[in-house]
Short mmCIF file of N, CA and C in Angstrom, two decimals:
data_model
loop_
_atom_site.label_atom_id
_atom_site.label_comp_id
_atom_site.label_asym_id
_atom_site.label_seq_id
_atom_site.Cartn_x
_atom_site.Cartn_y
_atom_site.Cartn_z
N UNK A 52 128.59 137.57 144.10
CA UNK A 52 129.35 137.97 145.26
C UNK A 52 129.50 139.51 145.31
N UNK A 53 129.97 140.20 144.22
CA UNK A 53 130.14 141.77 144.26
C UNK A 53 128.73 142.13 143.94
N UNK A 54 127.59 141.56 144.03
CA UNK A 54 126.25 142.31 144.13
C UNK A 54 126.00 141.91 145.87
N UNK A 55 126.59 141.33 146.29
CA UNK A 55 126.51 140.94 147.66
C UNK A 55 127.22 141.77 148.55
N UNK A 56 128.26 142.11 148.26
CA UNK A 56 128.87 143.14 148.52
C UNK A 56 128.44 144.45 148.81
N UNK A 57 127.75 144.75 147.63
CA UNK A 57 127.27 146.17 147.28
C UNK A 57 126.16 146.22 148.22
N UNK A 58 125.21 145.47 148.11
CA UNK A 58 124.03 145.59 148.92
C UNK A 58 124.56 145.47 150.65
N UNK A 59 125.44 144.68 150.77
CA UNK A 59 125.74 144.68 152.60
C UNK A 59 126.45 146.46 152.37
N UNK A 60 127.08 147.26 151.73
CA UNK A 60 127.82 148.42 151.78
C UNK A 60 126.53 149.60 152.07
N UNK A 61 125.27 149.03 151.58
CA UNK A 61 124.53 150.58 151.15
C UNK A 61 123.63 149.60 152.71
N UNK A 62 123.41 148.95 153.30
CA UNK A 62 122.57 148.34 154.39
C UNK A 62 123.60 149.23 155.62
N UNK A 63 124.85 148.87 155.78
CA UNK A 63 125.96 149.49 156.97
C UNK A 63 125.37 151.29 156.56
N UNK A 64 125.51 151.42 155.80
CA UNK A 64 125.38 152.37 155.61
C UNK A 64 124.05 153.42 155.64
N UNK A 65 123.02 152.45 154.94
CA UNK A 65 121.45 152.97 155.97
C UNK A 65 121.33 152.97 157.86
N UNK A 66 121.99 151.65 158.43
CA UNK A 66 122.08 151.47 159.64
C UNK A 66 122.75 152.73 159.94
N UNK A 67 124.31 152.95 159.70
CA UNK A 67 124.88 154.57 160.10
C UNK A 67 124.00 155.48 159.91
N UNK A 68 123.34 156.32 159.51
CA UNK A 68 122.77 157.11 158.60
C UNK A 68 121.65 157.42 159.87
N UNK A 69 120.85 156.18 159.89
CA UNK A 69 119.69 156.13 160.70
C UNK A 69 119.78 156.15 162.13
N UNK A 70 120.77 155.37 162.58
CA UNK A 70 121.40 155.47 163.65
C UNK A 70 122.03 156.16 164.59
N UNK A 71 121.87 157.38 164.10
CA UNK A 71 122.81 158.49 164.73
C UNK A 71 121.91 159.21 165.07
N UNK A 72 122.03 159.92 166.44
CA UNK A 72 120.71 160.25 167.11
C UNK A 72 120.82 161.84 166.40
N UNK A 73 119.63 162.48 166.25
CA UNK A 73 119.47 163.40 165.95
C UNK A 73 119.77 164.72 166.68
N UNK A 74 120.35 165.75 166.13
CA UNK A 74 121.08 166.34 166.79
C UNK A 74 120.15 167.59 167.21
N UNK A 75 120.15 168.23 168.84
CA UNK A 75 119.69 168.94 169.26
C UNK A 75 118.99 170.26 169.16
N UNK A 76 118.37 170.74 168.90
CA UNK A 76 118.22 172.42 168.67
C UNK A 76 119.13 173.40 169.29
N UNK A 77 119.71 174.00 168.38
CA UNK A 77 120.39 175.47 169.16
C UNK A 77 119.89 176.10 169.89
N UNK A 78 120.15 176.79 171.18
CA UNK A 78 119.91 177.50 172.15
C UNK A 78 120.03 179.21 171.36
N UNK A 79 118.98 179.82 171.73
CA UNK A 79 119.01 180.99 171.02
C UNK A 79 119.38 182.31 172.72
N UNK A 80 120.60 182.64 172.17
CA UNK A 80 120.96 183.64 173.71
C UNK A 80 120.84 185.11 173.24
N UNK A 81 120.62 186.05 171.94
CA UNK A 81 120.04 186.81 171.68
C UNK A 81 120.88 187.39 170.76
N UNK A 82 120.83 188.94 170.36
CA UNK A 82 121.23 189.20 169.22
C UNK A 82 122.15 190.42 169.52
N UNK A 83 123.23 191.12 168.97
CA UNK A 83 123.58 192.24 168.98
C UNK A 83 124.18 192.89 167.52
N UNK A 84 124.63 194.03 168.01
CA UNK A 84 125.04 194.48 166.96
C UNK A 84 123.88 195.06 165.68
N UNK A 85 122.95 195.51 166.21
CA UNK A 85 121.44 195.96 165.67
C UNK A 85 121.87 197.36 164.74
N UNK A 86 121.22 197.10 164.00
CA UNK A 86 121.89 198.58 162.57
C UNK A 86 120.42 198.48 161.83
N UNK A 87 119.64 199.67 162.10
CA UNK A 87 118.79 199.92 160.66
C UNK A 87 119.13 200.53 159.82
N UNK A 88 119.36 200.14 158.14
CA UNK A 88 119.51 201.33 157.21
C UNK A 88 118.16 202.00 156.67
N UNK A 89 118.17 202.94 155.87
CA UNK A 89 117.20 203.53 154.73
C UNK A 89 118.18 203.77 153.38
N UNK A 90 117.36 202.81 152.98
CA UNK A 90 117.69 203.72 151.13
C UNK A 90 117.25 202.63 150.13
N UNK A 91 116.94 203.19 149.40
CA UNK A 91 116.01 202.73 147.99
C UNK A 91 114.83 202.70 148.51
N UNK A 92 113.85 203.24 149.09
CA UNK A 92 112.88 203.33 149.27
C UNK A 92 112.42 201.90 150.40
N UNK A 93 113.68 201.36 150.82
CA UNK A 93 113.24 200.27 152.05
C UNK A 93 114.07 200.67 153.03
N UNK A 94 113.53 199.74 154.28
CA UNK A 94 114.53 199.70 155.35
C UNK A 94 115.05 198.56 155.92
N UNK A 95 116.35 198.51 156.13
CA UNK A 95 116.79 197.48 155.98
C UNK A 95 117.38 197.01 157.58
N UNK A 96 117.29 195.53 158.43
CA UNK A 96 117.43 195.71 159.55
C UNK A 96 118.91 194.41 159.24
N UNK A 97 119.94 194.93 160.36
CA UNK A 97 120.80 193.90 160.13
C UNK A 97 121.03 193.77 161.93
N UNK A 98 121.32 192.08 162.03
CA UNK A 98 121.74 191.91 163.78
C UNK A 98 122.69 190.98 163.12
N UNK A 99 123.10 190.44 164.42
CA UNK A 99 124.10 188.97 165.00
C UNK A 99 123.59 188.07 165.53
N UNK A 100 123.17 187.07 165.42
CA UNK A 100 122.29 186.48 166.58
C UNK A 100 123.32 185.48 167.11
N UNK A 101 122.89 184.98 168.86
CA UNK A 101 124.22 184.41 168.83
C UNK A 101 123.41 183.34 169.18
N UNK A 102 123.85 181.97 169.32
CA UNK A 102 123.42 180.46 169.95
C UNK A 102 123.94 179.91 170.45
N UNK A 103 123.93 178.91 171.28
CA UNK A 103 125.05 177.80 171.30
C UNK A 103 124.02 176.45 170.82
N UNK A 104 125.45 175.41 170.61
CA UNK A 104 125.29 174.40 170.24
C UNK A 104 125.58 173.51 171.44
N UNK A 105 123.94 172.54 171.89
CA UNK A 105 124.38 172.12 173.08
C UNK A 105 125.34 170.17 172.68
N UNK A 106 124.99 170.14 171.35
CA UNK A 106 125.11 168.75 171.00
C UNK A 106 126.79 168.69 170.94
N UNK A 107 127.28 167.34 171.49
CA UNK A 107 128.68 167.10 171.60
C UNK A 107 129.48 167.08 169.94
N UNK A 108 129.02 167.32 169.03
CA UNK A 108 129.78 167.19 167.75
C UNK A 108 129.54 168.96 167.02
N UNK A 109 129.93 168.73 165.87
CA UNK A 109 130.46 170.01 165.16
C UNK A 109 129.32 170.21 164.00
N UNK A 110 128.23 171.25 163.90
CA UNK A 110 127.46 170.46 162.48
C UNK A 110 128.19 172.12 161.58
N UNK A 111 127.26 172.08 160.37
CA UNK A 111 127.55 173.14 159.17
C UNK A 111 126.01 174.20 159.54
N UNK A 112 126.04 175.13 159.24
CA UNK A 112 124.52 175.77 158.87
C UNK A 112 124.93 176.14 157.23
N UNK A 113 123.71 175.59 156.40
CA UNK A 113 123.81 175.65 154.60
C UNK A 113 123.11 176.34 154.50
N UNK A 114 121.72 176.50 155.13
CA UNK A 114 120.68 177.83 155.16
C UNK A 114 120.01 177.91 155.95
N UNK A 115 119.59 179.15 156.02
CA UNK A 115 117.99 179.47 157.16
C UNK A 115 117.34 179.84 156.69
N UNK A 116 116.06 180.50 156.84
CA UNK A 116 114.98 181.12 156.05
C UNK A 116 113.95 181.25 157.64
N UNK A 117 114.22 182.71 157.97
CA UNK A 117 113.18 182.29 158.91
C UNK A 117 111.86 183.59 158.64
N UNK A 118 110.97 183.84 159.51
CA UNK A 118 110.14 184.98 159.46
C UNK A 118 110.09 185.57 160.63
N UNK A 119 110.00 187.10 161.53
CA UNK A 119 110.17 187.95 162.26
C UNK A 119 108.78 188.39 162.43
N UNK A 120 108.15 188.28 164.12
CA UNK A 120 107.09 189.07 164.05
C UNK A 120 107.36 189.86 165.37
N UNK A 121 106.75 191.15 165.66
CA UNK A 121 106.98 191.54 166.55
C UNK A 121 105.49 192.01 167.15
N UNK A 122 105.26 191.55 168.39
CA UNK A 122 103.83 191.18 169.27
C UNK A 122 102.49 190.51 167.98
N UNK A 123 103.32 189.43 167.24
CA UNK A 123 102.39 188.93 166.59
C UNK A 123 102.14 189.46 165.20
N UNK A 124 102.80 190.68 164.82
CA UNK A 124 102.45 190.94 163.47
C UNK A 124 104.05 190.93 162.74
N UNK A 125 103.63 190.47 161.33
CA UNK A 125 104.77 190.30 160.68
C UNK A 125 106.00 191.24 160.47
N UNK A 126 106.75 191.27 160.96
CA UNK A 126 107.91 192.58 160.48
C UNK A 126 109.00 192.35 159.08
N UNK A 127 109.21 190.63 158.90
CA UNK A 127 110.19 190.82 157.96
C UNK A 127 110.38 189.08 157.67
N UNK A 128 111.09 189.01 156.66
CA UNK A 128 111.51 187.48 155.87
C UNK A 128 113.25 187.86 155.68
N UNK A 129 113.90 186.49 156.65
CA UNK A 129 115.35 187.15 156.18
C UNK A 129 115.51 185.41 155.65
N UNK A 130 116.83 185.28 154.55
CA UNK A 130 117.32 184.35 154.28
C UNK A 130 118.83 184.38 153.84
N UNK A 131 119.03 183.12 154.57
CA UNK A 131 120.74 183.05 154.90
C UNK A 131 121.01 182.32 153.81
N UNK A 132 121.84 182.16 152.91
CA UNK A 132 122.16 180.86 152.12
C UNK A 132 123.98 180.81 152.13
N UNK A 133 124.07 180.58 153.35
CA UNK A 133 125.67 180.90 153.07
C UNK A 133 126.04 179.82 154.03
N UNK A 134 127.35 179.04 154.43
CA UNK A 134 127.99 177.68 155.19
C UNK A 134 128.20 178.45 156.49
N UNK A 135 128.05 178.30 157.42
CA UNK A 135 128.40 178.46 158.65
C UNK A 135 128.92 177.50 160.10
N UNK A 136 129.95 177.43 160.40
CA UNK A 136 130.42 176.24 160.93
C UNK A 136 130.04 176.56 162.03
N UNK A 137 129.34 175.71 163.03
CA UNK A 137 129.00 175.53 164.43
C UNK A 137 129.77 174.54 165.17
N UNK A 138 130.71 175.33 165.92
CA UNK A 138 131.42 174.41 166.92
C UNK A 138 130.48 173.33 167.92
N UNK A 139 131.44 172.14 168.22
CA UNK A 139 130.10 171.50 169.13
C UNK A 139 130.53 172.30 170.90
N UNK A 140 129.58 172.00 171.29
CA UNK A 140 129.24 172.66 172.76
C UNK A 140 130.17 173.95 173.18
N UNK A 141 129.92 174.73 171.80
CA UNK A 141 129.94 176.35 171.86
C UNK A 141 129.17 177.59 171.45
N UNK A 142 129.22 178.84 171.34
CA UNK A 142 128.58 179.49 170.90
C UNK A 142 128.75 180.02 169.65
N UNK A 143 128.03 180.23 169.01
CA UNK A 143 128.05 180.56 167.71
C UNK A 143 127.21 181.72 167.37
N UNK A 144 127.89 182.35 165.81
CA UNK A 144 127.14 183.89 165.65
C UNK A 144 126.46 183.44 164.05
N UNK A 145 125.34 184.18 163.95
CA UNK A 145 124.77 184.03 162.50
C UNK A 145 124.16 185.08 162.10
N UNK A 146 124.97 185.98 161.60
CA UNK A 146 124.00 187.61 160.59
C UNK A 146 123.14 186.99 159.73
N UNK A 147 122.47 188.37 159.99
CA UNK A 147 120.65 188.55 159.88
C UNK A 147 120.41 189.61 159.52
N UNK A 148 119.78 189.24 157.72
CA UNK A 148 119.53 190.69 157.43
C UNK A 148 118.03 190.55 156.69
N UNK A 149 117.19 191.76 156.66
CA UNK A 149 116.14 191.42 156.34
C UNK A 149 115.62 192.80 156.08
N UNK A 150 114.76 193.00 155.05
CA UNK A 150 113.99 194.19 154.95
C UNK A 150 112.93 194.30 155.73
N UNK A 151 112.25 195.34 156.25
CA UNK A 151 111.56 195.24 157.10
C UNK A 151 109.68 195.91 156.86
N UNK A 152 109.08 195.37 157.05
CA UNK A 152 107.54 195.84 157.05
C UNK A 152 107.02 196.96 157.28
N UNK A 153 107.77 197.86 157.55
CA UNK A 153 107.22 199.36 158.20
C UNK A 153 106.07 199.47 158.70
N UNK A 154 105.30 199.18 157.67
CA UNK A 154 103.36 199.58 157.98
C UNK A 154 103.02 198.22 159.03
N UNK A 155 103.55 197.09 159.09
CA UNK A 155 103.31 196.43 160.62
C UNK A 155 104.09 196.94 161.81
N UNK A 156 105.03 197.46 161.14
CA UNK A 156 105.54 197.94 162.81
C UNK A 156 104.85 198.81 163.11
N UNK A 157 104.96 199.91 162.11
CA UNK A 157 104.46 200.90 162.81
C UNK A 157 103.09 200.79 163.27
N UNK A 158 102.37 199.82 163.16
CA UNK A 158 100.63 199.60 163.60
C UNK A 158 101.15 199.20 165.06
N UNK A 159 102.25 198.98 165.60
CA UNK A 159 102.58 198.12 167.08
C UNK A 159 103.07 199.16 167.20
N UNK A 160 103.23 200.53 167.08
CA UNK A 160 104.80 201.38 167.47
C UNK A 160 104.11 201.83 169.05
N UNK A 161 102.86 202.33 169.19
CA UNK A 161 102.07 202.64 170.50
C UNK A 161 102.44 202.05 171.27
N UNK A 162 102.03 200.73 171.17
CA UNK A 162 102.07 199.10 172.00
C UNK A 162 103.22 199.11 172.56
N UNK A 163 104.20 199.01 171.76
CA UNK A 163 105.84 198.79 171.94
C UNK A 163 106.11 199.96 173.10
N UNK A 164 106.07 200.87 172.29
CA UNK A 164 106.75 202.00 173.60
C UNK A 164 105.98 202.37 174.78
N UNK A 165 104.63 202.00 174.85
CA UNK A 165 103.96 202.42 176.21
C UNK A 165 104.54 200.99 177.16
N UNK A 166 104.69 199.86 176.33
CA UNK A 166 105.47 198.78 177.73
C UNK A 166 106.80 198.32 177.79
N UNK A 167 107.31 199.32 176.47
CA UNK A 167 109.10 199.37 176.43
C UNK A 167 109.20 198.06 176.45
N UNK A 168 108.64 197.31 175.81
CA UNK A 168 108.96 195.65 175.63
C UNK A 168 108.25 195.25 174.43
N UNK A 169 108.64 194.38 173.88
CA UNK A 169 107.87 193.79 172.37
C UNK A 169 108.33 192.01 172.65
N UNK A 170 107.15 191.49 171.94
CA UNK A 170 107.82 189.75 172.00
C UNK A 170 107.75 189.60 170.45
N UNK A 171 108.90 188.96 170.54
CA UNK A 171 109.82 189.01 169.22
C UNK A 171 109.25 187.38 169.27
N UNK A 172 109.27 187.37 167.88
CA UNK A 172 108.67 185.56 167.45
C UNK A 172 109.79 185.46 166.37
N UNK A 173 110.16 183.99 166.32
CA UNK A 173 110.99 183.53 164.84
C UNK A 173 110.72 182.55 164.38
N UNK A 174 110.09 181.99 163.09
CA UNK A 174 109.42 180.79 162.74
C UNK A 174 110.62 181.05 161.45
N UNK A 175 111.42 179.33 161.74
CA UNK A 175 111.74 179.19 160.44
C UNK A 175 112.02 177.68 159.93
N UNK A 176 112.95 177.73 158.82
CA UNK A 176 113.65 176.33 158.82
C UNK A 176 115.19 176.38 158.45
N UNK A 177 115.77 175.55 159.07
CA UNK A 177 117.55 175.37 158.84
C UNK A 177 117.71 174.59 158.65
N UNK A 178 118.71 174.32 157.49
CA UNK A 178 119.14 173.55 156.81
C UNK A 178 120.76 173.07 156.87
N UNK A 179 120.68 171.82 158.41
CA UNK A 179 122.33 171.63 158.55
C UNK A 179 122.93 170.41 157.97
N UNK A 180 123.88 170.19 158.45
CA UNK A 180 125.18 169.28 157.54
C UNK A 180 125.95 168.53 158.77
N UNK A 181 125.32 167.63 159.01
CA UNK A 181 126.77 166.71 160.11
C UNK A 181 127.52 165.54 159.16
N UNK A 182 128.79 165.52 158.90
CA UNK A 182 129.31 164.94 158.53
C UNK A 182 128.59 164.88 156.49
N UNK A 183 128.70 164.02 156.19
CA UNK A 183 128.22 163.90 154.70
C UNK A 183 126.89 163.77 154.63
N UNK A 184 125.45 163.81 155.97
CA UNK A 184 124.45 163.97 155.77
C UNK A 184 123.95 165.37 156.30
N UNK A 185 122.60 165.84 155.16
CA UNK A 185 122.02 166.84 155.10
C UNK A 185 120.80 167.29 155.97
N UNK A 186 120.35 167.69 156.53
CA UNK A 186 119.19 167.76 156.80
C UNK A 186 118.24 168.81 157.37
N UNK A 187 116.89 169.04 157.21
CA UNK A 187 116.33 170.43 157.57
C UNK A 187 115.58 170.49 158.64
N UNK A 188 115.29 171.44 159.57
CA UNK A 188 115.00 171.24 160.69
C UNK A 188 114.47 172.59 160.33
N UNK A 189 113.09 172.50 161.53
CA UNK A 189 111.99 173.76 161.40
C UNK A 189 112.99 174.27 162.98
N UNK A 190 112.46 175.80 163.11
CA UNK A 190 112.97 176.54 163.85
C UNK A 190 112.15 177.31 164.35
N UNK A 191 112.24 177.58 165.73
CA UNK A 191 110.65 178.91 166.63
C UNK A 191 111.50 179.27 167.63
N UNK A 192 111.19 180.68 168.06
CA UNK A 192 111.72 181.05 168.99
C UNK A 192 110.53 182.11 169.49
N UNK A 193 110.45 182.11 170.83
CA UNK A 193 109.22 183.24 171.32
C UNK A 193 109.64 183.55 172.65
N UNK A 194 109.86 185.40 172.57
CA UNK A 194 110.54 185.77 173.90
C UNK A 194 110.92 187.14 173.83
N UNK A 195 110.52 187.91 175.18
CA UNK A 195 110.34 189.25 175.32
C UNK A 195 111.67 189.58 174.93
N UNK A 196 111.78 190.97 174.41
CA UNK A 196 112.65 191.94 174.47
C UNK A 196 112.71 193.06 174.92
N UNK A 197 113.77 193.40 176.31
CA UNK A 197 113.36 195.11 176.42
C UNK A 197 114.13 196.22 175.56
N UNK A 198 112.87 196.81 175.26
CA UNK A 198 113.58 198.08 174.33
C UNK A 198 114.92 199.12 174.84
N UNK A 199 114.62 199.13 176.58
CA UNK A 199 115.74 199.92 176.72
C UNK A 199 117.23 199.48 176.81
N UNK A 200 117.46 198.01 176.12
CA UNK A 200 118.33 197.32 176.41
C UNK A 200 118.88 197.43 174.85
N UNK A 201 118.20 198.19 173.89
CA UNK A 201 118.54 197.92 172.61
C UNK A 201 119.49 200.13 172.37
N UNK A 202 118.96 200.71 173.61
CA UNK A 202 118.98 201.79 173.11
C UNK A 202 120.56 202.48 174.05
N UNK A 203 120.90 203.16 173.43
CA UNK A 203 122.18 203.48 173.79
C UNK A 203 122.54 204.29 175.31
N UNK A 204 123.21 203.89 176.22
CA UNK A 204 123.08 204.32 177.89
C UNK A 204 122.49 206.14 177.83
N UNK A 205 121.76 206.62 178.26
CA UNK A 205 121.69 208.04 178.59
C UNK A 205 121.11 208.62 177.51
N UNK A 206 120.21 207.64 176.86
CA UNK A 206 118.88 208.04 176.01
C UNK A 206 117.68 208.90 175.82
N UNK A 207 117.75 208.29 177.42
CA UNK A 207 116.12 209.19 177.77
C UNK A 207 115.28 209.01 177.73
N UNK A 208 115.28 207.59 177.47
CA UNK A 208 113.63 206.98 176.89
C UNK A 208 113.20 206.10 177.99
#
């Protein structure tokens, strides 16, 4: 009887588990708060990126790991390993820091500024938390950016 038990407990419990529809991709609405440093011989890029969560519940972010290219060539590898709570059907912020490639950017630096636009790519994977299950989900994002929107009013550029 208590092996009967046990086995109907872990069956309810595959059914829950499996049963729960999988939860949506975040909406990616863009980034601010852009800071390059220099020192130790790298450069270091930090943003905000913001999202919303279109799914009706609340999940965790446990990690990201994504990669940065800008018009196709690699600029950088950032990785998050820290809890981040995502409200359900709100927006949410996730810093982003990453060293950056120099010698690919600068092979695009022409490109970039003769059309004051670059398309920013993000290939990654995230690793969220709804309730007591875990799970990882791949991540892409592909979509212009204008440069003069990054640069401070009365620039000149």
């Amino acid at each position: 009887m208590r092996q009967m038990l046990s086995f109907l407990t872990i069956i309810c419990l595959l059914i829950g588990v499996t049963g729960c529809k999988q939860p949506l991709p975040p909406e990616y609405y863009g980034f601010q708060d852009l800071q390059v440093v220099q020192g130790n011989g790298q450069t270091q890029l930090s943003s905000t990126l913001k999202f919303y969560n279109p799914n009706p519940f609340s999940i965790q972010l446990k990690r990201a790991e994504l990669d940065v290219s800008i018009n196709g060539k690699h600029a950088g590898h950032s990785l998050l390993d820290s809890t981040i709570f995502i409200p359900k059907k709100d927006t949410f912020f996730v810093p982003v820091s990453m060293n950056l490639d120099l010698k690919s950017i600068l092979s695009n630096a022409l490109a970039v500024l003769l059309n004051q636009e670059a398309t920013i790519s993000l290939d990654g994977r995230v690793r969220l938390k709804r309730g007591a299950v875990t799970f990882s989900r791949p991540f892409h994002y592909d979509g212009k950016q204008d440069l003069k929107s990054l640069l401070p009013p009365g620039s000149g550029f």
